[in-house]
Coordinates of C-alpha atoms and ligand atoms in Angstrom, one line a residue:
X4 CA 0.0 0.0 0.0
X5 CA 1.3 3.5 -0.7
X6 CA -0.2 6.7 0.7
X7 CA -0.6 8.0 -3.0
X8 CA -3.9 9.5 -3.3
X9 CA -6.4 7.2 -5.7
X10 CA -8.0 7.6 -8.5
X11 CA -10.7 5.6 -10.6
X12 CA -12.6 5.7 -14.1
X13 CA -13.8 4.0 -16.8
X14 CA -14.8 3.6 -20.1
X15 CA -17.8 1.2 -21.4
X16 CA -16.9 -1.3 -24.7
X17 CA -19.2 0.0 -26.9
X18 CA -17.5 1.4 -29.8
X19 CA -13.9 2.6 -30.6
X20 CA -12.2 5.6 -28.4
X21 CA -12.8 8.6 -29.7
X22 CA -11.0 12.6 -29.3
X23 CA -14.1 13.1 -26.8
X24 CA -13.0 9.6 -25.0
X25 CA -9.1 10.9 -25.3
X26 CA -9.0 15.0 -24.3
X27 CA -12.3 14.1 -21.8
X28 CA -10.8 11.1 -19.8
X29 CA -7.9 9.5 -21.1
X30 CA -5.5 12.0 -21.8
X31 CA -5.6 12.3 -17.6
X32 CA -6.0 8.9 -17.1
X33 CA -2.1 8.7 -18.4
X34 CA -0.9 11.9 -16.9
X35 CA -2.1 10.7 -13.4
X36 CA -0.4 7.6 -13.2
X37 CA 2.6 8.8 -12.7
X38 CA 1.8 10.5 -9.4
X39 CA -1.5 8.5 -8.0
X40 CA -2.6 5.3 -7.4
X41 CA -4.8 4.6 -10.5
X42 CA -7.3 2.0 -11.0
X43 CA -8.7 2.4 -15.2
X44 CA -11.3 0.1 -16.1
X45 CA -13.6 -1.7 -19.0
X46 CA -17.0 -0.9 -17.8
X47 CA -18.5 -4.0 -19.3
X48 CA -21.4 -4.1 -16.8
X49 CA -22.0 -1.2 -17.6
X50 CA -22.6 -1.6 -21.6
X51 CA -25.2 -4.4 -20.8
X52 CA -27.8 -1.6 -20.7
X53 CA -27.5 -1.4 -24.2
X54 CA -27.8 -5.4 -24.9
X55 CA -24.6 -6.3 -26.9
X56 CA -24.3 -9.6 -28.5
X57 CA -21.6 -11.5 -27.1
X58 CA -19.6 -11.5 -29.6
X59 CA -20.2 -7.6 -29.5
X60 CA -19.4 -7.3 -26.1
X61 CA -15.8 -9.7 -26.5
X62 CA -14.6 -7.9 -29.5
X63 CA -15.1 -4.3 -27.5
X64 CA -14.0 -5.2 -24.3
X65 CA -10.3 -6.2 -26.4
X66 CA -11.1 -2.7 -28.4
X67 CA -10.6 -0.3 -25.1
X68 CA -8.0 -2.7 -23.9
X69 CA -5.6 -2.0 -26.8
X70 CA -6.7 1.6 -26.8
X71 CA -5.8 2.2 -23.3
X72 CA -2.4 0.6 -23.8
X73 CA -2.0 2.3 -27.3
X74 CA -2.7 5.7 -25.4
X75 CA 0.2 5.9 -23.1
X76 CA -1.8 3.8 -20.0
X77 CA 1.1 1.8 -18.3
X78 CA 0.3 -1.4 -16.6
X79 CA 3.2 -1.2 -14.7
X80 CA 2.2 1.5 -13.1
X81 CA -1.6 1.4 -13.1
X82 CA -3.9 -1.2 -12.5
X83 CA -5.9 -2.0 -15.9
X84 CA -8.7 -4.2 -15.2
X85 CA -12.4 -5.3 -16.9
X86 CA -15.3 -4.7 -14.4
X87 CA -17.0 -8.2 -14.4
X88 CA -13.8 -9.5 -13.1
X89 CA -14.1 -8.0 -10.1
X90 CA -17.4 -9.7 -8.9
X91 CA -16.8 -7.3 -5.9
X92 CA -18.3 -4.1 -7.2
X93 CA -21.9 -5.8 -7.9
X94 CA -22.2 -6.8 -4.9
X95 CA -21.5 -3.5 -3.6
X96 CA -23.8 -2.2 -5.9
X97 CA -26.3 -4.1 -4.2
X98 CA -25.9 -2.9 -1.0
X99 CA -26.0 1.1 -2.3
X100 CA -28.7 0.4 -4.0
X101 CA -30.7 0.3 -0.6
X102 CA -30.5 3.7 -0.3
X103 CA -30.7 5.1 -3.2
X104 CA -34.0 6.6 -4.4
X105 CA -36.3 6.7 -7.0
X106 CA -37.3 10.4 -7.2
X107 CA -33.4 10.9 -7.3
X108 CA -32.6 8.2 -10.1
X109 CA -35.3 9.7 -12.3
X110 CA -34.1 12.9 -12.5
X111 CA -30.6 12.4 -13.4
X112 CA -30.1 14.0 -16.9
X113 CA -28.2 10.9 -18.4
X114 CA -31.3 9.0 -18.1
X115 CA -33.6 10.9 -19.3
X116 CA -31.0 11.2 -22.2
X117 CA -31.0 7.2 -22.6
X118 CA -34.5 6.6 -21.9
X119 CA -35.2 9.1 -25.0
X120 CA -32.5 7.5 -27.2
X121 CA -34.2 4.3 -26.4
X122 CA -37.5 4.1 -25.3
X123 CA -38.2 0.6 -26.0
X124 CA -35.6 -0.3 -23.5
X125 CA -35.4 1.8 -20.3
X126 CA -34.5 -1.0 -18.6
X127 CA -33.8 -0.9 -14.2
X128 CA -30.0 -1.1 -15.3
X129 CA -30.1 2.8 -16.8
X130 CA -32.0 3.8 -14.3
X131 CA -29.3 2.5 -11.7
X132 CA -26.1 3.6 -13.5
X133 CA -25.1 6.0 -11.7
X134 CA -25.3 3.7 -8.2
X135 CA -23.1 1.2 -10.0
X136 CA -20.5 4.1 -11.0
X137 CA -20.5 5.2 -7.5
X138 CA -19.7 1.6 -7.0
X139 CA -17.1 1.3 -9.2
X140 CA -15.9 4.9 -7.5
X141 CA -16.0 3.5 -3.7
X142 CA -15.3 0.0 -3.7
X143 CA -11.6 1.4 -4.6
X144 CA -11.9 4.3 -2.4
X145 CA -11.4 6.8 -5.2
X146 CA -10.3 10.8 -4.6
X147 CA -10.5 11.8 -7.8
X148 CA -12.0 11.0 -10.9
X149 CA -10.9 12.1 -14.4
X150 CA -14.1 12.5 -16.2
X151 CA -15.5 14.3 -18.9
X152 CA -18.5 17.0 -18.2
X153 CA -21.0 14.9 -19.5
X154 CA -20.5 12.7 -16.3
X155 CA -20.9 15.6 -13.7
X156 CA -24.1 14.8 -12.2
X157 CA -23.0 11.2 -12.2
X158 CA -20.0 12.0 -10.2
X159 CA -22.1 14.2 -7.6
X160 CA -24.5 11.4 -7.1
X161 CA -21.6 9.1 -6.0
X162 CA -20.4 12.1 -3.7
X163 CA -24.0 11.7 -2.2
X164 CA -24.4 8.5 -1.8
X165 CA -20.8 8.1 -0.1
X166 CA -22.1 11.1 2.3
X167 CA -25.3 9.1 2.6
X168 CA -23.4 5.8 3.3
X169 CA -21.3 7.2 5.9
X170 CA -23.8 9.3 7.6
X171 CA -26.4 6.4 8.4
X172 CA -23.3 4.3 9.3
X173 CA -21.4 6.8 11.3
X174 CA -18.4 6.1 9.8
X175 CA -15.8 7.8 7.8
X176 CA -14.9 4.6 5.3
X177 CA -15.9 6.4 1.7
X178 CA -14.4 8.9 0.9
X179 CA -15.8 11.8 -1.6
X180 CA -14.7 11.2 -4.9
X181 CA -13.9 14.6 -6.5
X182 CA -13.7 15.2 -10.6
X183 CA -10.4 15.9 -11.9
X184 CA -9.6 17.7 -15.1
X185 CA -6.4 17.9 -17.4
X186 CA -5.1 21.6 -16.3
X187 CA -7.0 22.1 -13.4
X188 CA -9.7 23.9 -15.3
X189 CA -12.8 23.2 -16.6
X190 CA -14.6 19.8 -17.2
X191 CA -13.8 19.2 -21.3
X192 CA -16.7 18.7 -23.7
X193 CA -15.1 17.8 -26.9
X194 CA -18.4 18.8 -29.6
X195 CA -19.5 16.9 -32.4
X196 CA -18.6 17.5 -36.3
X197 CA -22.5 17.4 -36.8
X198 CA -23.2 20.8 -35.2
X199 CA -24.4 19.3 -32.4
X200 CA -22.6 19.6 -28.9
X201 CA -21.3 16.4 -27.8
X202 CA -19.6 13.4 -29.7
X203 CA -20.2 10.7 -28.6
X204 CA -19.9 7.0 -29.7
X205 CA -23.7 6.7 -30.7
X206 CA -24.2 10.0 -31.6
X207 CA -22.5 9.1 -35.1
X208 CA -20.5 12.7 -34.9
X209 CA -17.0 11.0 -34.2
X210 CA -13.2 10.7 -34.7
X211 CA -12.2 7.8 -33.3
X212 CA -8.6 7.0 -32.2
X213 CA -8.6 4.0 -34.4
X214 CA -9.3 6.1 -37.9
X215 CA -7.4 6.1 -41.1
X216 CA -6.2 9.5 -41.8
X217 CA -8.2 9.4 -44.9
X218 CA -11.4 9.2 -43.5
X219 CA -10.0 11.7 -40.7
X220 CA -9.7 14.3 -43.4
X221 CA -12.9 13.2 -45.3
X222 CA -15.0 13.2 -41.8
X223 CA -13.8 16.9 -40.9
X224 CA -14.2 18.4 -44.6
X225 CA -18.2 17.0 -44.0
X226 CA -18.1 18.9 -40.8
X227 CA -21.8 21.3 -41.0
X228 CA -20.5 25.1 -41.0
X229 CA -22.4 27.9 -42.0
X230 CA -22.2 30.8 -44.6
X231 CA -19.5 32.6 -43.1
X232 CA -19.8 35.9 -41.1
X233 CA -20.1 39.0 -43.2
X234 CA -19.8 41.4 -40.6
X235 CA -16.2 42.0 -38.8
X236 CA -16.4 40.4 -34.9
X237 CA -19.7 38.4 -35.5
X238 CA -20.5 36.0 -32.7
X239 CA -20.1 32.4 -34.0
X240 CA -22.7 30.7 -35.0
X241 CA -22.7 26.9 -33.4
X242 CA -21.2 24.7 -35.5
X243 CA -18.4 27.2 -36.1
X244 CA -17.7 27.6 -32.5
X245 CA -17.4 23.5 -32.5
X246 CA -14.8 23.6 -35.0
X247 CA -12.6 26.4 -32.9
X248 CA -12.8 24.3 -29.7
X249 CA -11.6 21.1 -31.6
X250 CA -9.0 23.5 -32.6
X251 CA -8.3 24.9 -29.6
X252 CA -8.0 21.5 -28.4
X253 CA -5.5 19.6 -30.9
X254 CA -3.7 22.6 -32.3
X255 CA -1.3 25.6 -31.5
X256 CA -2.5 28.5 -30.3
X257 CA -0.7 30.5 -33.0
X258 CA -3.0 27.9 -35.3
X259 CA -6.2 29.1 -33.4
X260 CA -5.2 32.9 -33.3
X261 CA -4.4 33.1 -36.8
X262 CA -7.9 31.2 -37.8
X263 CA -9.9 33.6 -35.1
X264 CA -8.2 36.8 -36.4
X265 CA -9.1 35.6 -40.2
X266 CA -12.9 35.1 -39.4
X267 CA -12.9 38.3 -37.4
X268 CA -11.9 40.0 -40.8
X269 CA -14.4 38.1 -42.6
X270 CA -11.6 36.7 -44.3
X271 CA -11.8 33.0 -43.4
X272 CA -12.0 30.1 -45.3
X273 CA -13.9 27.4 -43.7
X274 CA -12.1 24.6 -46.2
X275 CA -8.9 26.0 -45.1
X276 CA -9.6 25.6 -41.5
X277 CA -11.0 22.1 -42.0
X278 CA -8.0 21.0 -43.7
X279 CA -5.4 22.4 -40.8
X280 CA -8.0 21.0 -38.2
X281 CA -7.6 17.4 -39.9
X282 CA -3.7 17.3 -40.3
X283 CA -3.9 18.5 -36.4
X284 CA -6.0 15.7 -35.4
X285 CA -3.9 13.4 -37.7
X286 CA -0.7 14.5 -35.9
X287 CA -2.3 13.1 -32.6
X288 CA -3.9 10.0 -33.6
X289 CA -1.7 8.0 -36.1
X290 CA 1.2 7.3 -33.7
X291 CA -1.8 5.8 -31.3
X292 CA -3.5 4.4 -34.4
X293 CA -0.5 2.3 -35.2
X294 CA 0.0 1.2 -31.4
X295 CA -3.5 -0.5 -31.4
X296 CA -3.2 -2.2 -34.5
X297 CA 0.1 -4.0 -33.0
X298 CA -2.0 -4.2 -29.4
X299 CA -4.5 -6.0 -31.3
X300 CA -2.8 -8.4 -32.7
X301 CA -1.0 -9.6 -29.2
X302 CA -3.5 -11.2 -27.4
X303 CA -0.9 -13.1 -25.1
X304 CA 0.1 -9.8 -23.8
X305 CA -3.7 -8.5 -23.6
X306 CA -4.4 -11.4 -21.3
X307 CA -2.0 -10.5 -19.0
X308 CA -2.8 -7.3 -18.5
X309 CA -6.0 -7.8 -18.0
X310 CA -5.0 -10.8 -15.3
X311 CA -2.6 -8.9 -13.4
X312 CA -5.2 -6.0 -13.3
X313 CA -7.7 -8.3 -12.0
X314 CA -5.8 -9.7 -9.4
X315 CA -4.8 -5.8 -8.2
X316 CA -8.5 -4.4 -8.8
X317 CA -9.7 -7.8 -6.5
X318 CA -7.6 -7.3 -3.8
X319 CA -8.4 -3.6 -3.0
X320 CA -12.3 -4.1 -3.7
X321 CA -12.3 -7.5 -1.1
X322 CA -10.5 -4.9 1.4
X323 CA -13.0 -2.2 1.1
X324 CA -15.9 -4.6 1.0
X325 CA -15.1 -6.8 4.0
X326 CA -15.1 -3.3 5.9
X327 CA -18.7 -2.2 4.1
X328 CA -19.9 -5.5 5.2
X329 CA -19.0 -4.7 9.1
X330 CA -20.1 -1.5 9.1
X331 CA -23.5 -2.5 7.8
X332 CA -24.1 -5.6 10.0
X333 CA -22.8 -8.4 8.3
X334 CA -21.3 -10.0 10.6
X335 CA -22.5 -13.1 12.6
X336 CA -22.8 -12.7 16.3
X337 CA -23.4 -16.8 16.6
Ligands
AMP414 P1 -18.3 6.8 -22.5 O1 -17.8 6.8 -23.9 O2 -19.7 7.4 -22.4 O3 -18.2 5.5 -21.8 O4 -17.4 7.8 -21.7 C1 -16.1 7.5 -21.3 C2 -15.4 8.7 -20.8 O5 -15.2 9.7 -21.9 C3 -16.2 9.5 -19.7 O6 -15.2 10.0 -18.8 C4 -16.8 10.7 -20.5 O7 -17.0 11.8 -19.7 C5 -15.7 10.9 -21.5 N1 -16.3 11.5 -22.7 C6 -17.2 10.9 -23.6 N2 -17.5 11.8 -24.6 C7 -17.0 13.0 -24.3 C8 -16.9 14.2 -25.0 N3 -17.6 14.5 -26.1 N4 -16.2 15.2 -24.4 C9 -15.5 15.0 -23.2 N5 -15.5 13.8 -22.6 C10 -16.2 12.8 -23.1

C-alpha cells in the first residue's frame, strides 16, 4: 500500500475511443499515473444496458483494452482491469442500491437522455447507473476522478451516496470522490462534427482513435459550418464555435489565433480551416492508431494485462468490501 492518493474511471466497450474519450478522460488517465494510485477500467457491466451480443461485447471489451495501452496507459504503473472480473463491485452495488431513491434516479439528466434515445428499453439497469458508477468509484476508495463533463451529475450522485453511506453508518470509510480535469480547469466537452454539442460513440459525430487518416480528413471536410460571417467580430454561430474548440484543443495556439483573427476580418476560409483541423487531429492519432493495431494483434500480452489488473483491482475491492460488510451488519454474532 502506498499513501498515493487514488483515482478511478472507466470507459464502457461499446465502440472505438474517440478525441471526446481521449482530451475528456484518457488523456488524464495517463498523466495521473505517474503521481496516483490509478485503478482504469472496461466498464463492461455497464454496456449491458444497451444489450450487446456477445460476440459484440468480447470484440469491445479487447477494443478499449488495446486503446488504453495504445494511449500511453502503463500497466506497470496502473492497474488496468475489466469490471466483471471483479465480482466485488456488484455486490457492492447491491448494497447502495438500498439507499438510493427513485425520485433521485429519475431525475438524473443521463437518463432521461437514454431513456429518450431508447425508449423501448429503459431497462432498471439505466436507471441505476449511476449507483453502479458510484460503486465502481467506492469499492476502490477513489479521490479523484478524471471525467468528462457529461459525467458531472454522475460524479455528484456518487459524492451523495458516499455522504449518505457514511452518515447512516457513522463512519468515515468512503471517501468523496472529487472530478479531476487535465489543467485544473474546466470539465472538457469535446463537440460533435454534426453541429451538435457532444460526440459521442452513438451519436454518429466522431473521430475515433482507431481512424485512417483518410477518413479523418474526409469526416472533418463534411463537418456542418455555415455561410461565413459577413460582418467583422460576428458571434459564432454553433457549429463554427465547434470547430474552434476542436481546434483549440489539438492545435497551437498561433494555429487558433491566426484562424480567429481571419474570421474576425471576414476573411476565413472554412475549407482551409478544415484541412489544418484534420492534419492537427492526424498529428495526434496515427502514432496511437499504429499502437493499437500491433495491441490488437498480441493477445498473449492482452491477457496479461488484463490478469494482473484483476488480481490488483480484487484485492483492494475484497478490502473495502469486508469493511462495508462490518459496518453494515454483516457480521454473525453466533
Ligand atoms: P463513454 O464513452 O460514455 O463510456 O465515456 C467515457 C469517458 O469519456 C467519460 O469520462 C466521459 O466523460 C468521456 N467523454 C465521452 N464523450 C466525451 C466528450 N464528447 N467530451 C468530453 N469527454 C467525453
Amino acid at each position: 500500500m502506498t499513501n498515493k492518493l487514488t483515482v478511478l474511471s472507466g470507459i464502457r466497450p461499446t465502440g472505438y475511443l474517440h478525441l471526446g474519450n481521449y482530451f475528456g478522460a484518457v488523456r488524464s488517465f495517463v498523466k495521473m499515473q505517474h503521481d496516483y494510485n490509478c485503478f482504469f477500467f472496461i466498464a463492461d457491466i455497464h454496456s449491458l444496458t444497451t444489450h450487446p451480443t456477445p460476440e459484440n461485447l468480447q470484440a469491445g471489451v479487447k477494443q478499449v483494452l488495446a486503446e488504453y495501452l495504445a494511449c500511453g496507459i502503463d500497466p506497470e504503473k496502473a492497474t488496468i482491469f475489466i469490471q466483471s472480473d471483479v465480482p466485488e463491485v456488484s455486490e457492492l452495488y447491491a448494497f447502495l442500491n438500498m439507499n438510493a431513491y427513485l425520485g433521485e434516479l429519475e431525475r438524473t439528466t443521463s437518463f432521461k437522455d437514454k431513456a429518450r434515445q431508447q425508449p423501448d428499453n429503459v431497462n432498471a439497469g439505466l436507471l441505476t447507473y449511476p449507483v453502479l458508477m458510484a460503486a465502481d468509484i467506492l469499492i476502490h476508495k477513489a479521490n479523484f476522478v478524471p471525467v468528462g463533463k457529461d459525467q458531472e451529475q454522475n460524479l455528484e450522485m456518487a459524492r451523495k451516496f458516499a455522504q449518505r453511506f457514511n452518515y447512516m453508518y457513522k463512519t468515515e470509510l468512503f471517501p468523496l470522490p472529487k472530478p479531476y480535469t487535465f489543467d485544473g480547469k474546466d470539465m472538457i466537452k469535446v463537440p460533435g462534427l454534426d453541429g451538435s454539442g457532444k460526440m459521442g460513440k452513438s451519436e454518429g459525430n466522431a473521430i475515433n482513435l482507431y481512424e485512417d487518416p483518410k477518413d479523418i480528413r474526409k469526416k472533418v471536410m463534411r463537418a456542418v459550418t455555415d455561410s461565413g460571417p459577413t460582418e467583422p467580430n460576428q458571434p459564432k454561430s454553433e457549429p463554427v464555435e465547434n470547430l474552434f474548440t476542436l481546434l483549440k484543443i489539438v492545435s497551437t495556439p498561433d494555429t487558433v489565433a491566426h484562424f480567429d483573427a481571419l474570421y474576425n476580418n471576414c476573411e476565413i476560409r472554412y475549407g482551409d480551416l478544415k484541412k489544418q483541423l484534420a492534419e492537427d487531429i492526424i498529428a495526434y492519432t496515427s502514432p496511437i492508431r499504429e499502437r493499437i493495431i500491433e495491441n490488437l494483434k498480441d493477445e498473449a500480452y492482452l491477457g496479461r494485462v488484463a490478469k494482473l489488473g484483476a488480481e490488483k483491482a480484487r484485492e483492494s475491492a475484497a478490502r473495502t468490501l469486508q469493511e462495508v460488510k462490518e459496518v453494515i451488519g454483516f457480521k454473525r454474532l453466533f
